[in-house]
mmCIF file of C-alpha atoms in Angstrom:
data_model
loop_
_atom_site.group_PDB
_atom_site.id
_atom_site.type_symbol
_atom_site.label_atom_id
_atom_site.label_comp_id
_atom_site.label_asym_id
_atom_site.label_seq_id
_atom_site.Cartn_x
_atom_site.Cartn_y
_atom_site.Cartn_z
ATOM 1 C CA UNK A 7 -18.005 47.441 -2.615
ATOM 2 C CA UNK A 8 -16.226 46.586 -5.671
ATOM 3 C CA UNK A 9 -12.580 47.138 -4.099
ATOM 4 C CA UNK A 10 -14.405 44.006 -2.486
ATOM 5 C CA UNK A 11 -15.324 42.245 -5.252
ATOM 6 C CA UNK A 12 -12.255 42.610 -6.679
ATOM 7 C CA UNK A 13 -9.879 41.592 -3.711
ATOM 8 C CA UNK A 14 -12.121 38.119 -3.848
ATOM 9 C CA UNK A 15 -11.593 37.727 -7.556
ATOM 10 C CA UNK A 16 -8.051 37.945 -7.085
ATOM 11 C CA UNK A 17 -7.534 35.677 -3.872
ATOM 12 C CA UNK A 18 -9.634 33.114 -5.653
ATOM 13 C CA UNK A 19 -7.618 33.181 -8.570
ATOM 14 C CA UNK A 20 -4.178 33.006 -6.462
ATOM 15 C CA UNK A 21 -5.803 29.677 -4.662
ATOM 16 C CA UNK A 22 -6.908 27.759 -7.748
ATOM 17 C CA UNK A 23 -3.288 28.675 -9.018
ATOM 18 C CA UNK A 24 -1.788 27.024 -5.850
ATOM 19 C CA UNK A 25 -4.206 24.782 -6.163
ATOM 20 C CA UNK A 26 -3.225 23.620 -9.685
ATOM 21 C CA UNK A 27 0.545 24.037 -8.290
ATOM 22 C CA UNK A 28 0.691 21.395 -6.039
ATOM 23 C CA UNK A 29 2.222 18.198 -5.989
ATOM 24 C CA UNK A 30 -0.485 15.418 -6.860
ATOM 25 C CA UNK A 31 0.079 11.894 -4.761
ATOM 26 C CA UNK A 32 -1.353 10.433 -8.074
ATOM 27 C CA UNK A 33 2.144 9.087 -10.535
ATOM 28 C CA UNK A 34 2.063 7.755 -14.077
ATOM 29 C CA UNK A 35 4.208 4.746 -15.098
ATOM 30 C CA UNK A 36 5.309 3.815 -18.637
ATOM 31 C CA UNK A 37 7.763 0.681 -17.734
ATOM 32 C CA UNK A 38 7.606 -2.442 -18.405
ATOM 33 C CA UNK A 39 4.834 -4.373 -16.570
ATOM 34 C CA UNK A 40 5.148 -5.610 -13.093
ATOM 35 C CA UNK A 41 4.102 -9.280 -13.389
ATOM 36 C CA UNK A 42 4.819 -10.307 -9.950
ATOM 37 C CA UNK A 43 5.202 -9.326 -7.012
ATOM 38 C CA UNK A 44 7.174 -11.051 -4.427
ATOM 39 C CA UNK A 45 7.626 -10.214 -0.628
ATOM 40 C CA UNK A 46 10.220 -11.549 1.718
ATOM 41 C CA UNK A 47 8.968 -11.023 5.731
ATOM 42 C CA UNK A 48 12.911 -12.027 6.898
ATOM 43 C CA UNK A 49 14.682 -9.898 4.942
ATOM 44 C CA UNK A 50 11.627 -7.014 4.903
ATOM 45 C CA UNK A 51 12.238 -6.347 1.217
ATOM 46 C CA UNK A 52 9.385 -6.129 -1.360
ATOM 47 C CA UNK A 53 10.402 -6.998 -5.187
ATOM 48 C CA UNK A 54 8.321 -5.714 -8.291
ATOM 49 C CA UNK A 55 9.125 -7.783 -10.637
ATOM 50 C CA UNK A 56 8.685 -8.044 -14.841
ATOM 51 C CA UNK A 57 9.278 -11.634 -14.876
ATOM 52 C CA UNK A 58 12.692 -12.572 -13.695
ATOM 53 C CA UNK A 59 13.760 -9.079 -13.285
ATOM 54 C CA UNK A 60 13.670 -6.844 -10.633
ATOM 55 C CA UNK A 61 11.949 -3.566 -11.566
ATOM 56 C CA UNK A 62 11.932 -2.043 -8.254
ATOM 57 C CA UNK A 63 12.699 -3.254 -4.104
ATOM 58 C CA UNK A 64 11.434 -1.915 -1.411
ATOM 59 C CA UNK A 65 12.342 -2.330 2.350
ATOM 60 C CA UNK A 66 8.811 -2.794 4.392
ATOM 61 C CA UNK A 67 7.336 -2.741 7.780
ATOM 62 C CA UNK A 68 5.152 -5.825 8.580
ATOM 63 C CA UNK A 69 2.757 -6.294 11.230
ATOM 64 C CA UNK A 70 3.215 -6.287 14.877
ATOM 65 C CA UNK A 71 3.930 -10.171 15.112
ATOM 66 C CA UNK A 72 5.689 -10.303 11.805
ATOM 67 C CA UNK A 73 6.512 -14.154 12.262
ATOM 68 C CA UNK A 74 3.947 -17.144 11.155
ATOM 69 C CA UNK A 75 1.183 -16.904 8.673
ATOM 70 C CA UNK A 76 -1.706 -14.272 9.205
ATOM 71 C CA UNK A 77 -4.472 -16.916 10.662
ATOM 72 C CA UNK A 78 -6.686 -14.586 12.695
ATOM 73 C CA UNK A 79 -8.132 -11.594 12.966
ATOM 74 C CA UNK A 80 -6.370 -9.602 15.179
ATOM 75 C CA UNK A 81 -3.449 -11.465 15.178
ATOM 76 C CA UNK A 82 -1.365 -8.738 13.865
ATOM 77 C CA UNK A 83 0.764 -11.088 11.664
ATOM 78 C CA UNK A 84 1.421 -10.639 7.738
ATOM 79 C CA UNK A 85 -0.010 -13.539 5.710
ATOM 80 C CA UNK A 86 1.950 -15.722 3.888
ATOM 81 C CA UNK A 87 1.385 -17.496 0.651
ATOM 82 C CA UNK A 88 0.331 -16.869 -3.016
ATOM 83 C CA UNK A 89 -2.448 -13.973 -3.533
ATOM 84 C CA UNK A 90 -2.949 -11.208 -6.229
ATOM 85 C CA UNK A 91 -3.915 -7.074 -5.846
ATOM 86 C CA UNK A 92 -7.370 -6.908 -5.520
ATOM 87 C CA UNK A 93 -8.014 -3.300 -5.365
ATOM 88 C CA UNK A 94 -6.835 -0.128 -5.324
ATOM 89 C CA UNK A 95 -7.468 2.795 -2.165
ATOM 90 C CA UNK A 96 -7.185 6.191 -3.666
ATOM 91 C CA UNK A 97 -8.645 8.070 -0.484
ATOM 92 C CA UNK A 98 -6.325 5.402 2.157
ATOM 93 C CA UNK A 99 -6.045 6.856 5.804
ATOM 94 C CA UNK A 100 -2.104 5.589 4.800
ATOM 95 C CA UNK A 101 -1.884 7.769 2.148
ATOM 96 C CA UNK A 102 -2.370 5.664 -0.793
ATOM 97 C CA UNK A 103 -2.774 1.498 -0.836
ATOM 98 C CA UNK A 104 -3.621 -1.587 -3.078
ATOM 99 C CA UNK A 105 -5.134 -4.336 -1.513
ATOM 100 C CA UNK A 106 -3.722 -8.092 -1.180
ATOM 101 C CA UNK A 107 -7.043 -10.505 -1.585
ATOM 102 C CA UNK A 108 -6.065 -12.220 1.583
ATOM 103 C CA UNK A 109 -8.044 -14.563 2.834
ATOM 104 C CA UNK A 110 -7.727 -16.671 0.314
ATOM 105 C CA UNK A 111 -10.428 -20.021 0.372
ATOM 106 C CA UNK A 112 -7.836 -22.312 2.228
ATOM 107 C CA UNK A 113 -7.325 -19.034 4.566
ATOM 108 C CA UNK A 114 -11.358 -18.749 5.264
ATOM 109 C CA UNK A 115 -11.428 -22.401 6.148
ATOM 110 C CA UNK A 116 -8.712 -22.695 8.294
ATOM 111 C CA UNK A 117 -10.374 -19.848 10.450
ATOM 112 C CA UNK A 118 -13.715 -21.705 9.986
ATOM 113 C CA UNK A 119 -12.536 -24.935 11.370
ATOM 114 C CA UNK A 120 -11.262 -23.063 14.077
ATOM 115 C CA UNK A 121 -14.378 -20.800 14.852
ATOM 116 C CA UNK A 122 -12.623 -17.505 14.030
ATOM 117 C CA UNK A 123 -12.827 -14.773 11.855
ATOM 118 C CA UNK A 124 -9.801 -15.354 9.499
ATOM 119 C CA UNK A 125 -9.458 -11.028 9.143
ATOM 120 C CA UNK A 126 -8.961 -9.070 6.032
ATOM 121 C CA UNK A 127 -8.596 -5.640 4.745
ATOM 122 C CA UNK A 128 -4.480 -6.272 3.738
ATOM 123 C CA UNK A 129 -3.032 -3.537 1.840
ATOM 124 C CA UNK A 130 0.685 -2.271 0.780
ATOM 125 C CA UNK A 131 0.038 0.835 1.722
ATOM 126 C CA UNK A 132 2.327 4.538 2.835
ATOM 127 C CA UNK A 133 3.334 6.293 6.153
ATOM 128 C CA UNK A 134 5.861 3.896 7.051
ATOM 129 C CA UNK A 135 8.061 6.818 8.526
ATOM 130 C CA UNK A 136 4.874 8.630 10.606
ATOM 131 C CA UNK A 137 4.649 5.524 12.753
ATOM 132 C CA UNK A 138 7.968 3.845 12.564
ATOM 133 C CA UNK A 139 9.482 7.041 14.456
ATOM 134 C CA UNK A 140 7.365 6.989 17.074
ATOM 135 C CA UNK A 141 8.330 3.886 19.064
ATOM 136 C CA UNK A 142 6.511 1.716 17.154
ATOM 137 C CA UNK A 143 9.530 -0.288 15.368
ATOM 138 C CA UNK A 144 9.439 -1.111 11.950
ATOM 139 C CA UNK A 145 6.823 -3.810 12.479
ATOM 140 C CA UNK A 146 3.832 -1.939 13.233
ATOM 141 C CA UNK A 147 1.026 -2.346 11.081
ATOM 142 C CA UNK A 148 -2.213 -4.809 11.899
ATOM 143 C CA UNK A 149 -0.667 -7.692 9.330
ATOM 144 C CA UNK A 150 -0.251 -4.899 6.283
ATOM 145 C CA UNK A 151 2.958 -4.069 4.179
ATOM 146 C CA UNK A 152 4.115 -0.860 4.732
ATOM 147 C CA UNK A 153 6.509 1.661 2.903
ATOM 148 C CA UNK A 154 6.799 5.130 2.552
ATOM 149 C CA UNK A 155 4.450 7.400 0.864
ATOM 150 C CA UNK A 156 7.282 8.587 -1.653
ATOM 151 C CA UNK A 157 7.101 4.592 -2.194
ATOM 152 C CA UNK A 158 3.547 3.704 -2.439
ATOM 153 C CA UNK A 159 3.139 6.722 -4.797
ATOM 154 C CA UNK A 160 5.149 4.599 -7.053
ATOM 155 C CA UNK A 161 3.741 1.098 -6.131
ATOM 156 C CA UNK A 162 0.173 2.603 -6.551
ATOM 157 C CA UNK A 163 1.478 3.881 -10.197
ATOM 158 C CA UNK A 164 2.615 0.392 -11.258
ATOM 159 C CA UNK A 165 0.602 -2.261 -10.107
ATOM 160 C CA UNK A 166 -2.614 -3.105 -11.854
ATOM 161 C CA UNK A 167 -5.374 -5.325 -10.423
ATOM 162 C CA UNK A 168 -4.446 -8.852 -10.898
ATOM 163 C CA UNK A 169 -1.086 -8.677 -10.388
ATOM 164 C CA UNK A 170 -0.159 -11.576 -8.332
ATOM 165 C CA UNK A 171 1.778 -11.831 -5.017
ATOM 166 C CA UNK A 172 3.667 -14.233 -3.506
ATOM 167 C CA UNK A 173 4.433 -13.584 0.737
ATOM 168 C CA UNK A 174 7.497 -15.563 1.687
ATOM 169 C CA UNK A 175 8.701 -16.305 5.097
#
């Protein structure tokens, strides 16, 4: 009985020692602050930005219909247009993400005037290279921004809530 005893004290302290060993999705940044951020659906890049200088790019996945502005749910396009990081997703089934505050008010009443559902829930968010290898393209998401979770470890790390965001054509 205690041969017992002592086989589970050890295996328990060997897993809280992996435990405590593994890498954490969670980063710390101590740069500059990211003031903007600017994304460019042609050219799929993503720029954080301290001002007028680039801190970081980032090529990104858009949604499924990547060209025209995000009007409707389920219309699998990106928006486009000026909106700021809303929130942040620690527990994201895409690893990690920070949420764009699309729909904006002229976004809700477009979709009003129109009897639809203008959508929501847009995120930068990780596992651009799960789903981009799997015949999926690079433009696969539901209208989100998508990089890789080496990536969104990072983005997650610098952006703060407020940030703004500008979506460009």
């Amino acid at each position: 009985m205690q041969f017992w005893n002592r086989r589970q004290a050890i295996l328990g302290a060997i897993a809280v020692g992996l435990a405590a060993c593994a890498p954490s999705k969670f980063r710390r940044y101590n740069g500059p602050e990211v003031t903007r951020v600017e994304i460019h659906k042609g050219a799929r890049k993503m720029y954080l930005l301290h001002h007028d200088k680039v801190l970081k790019q980032y090529d990104v996945g858009l949604g499924a219909a990547p060209v025209g502005h995000k009007q409707f749910e389920g219309d699998s396009k990106t928006p486009e247009g000026l909106y700021y990081i809303d929130r942040r997703n620690p527990n994201s089934n895409f690893h990690l993400s920070v949420g764009i505050s699309y729909p904006n008010p002229a976004d809700r009443a477009f979709a009003r005037a129109q009897g639809k559902s203008p959508g929501g829930d847009i995120f930068i968010h990780g596992q651009a290279g799960k789903h981009m290898g799997r015949g999926r393209g690079r433009d696969w998401t539901d209208g989100c921004i998508a990089v890789t979770d080496r990536e969104v470890e990072d983005i997650y790390a610098m952006l703060r809530l407020g940030t703004p965001v500008a979506i460009y054509p």
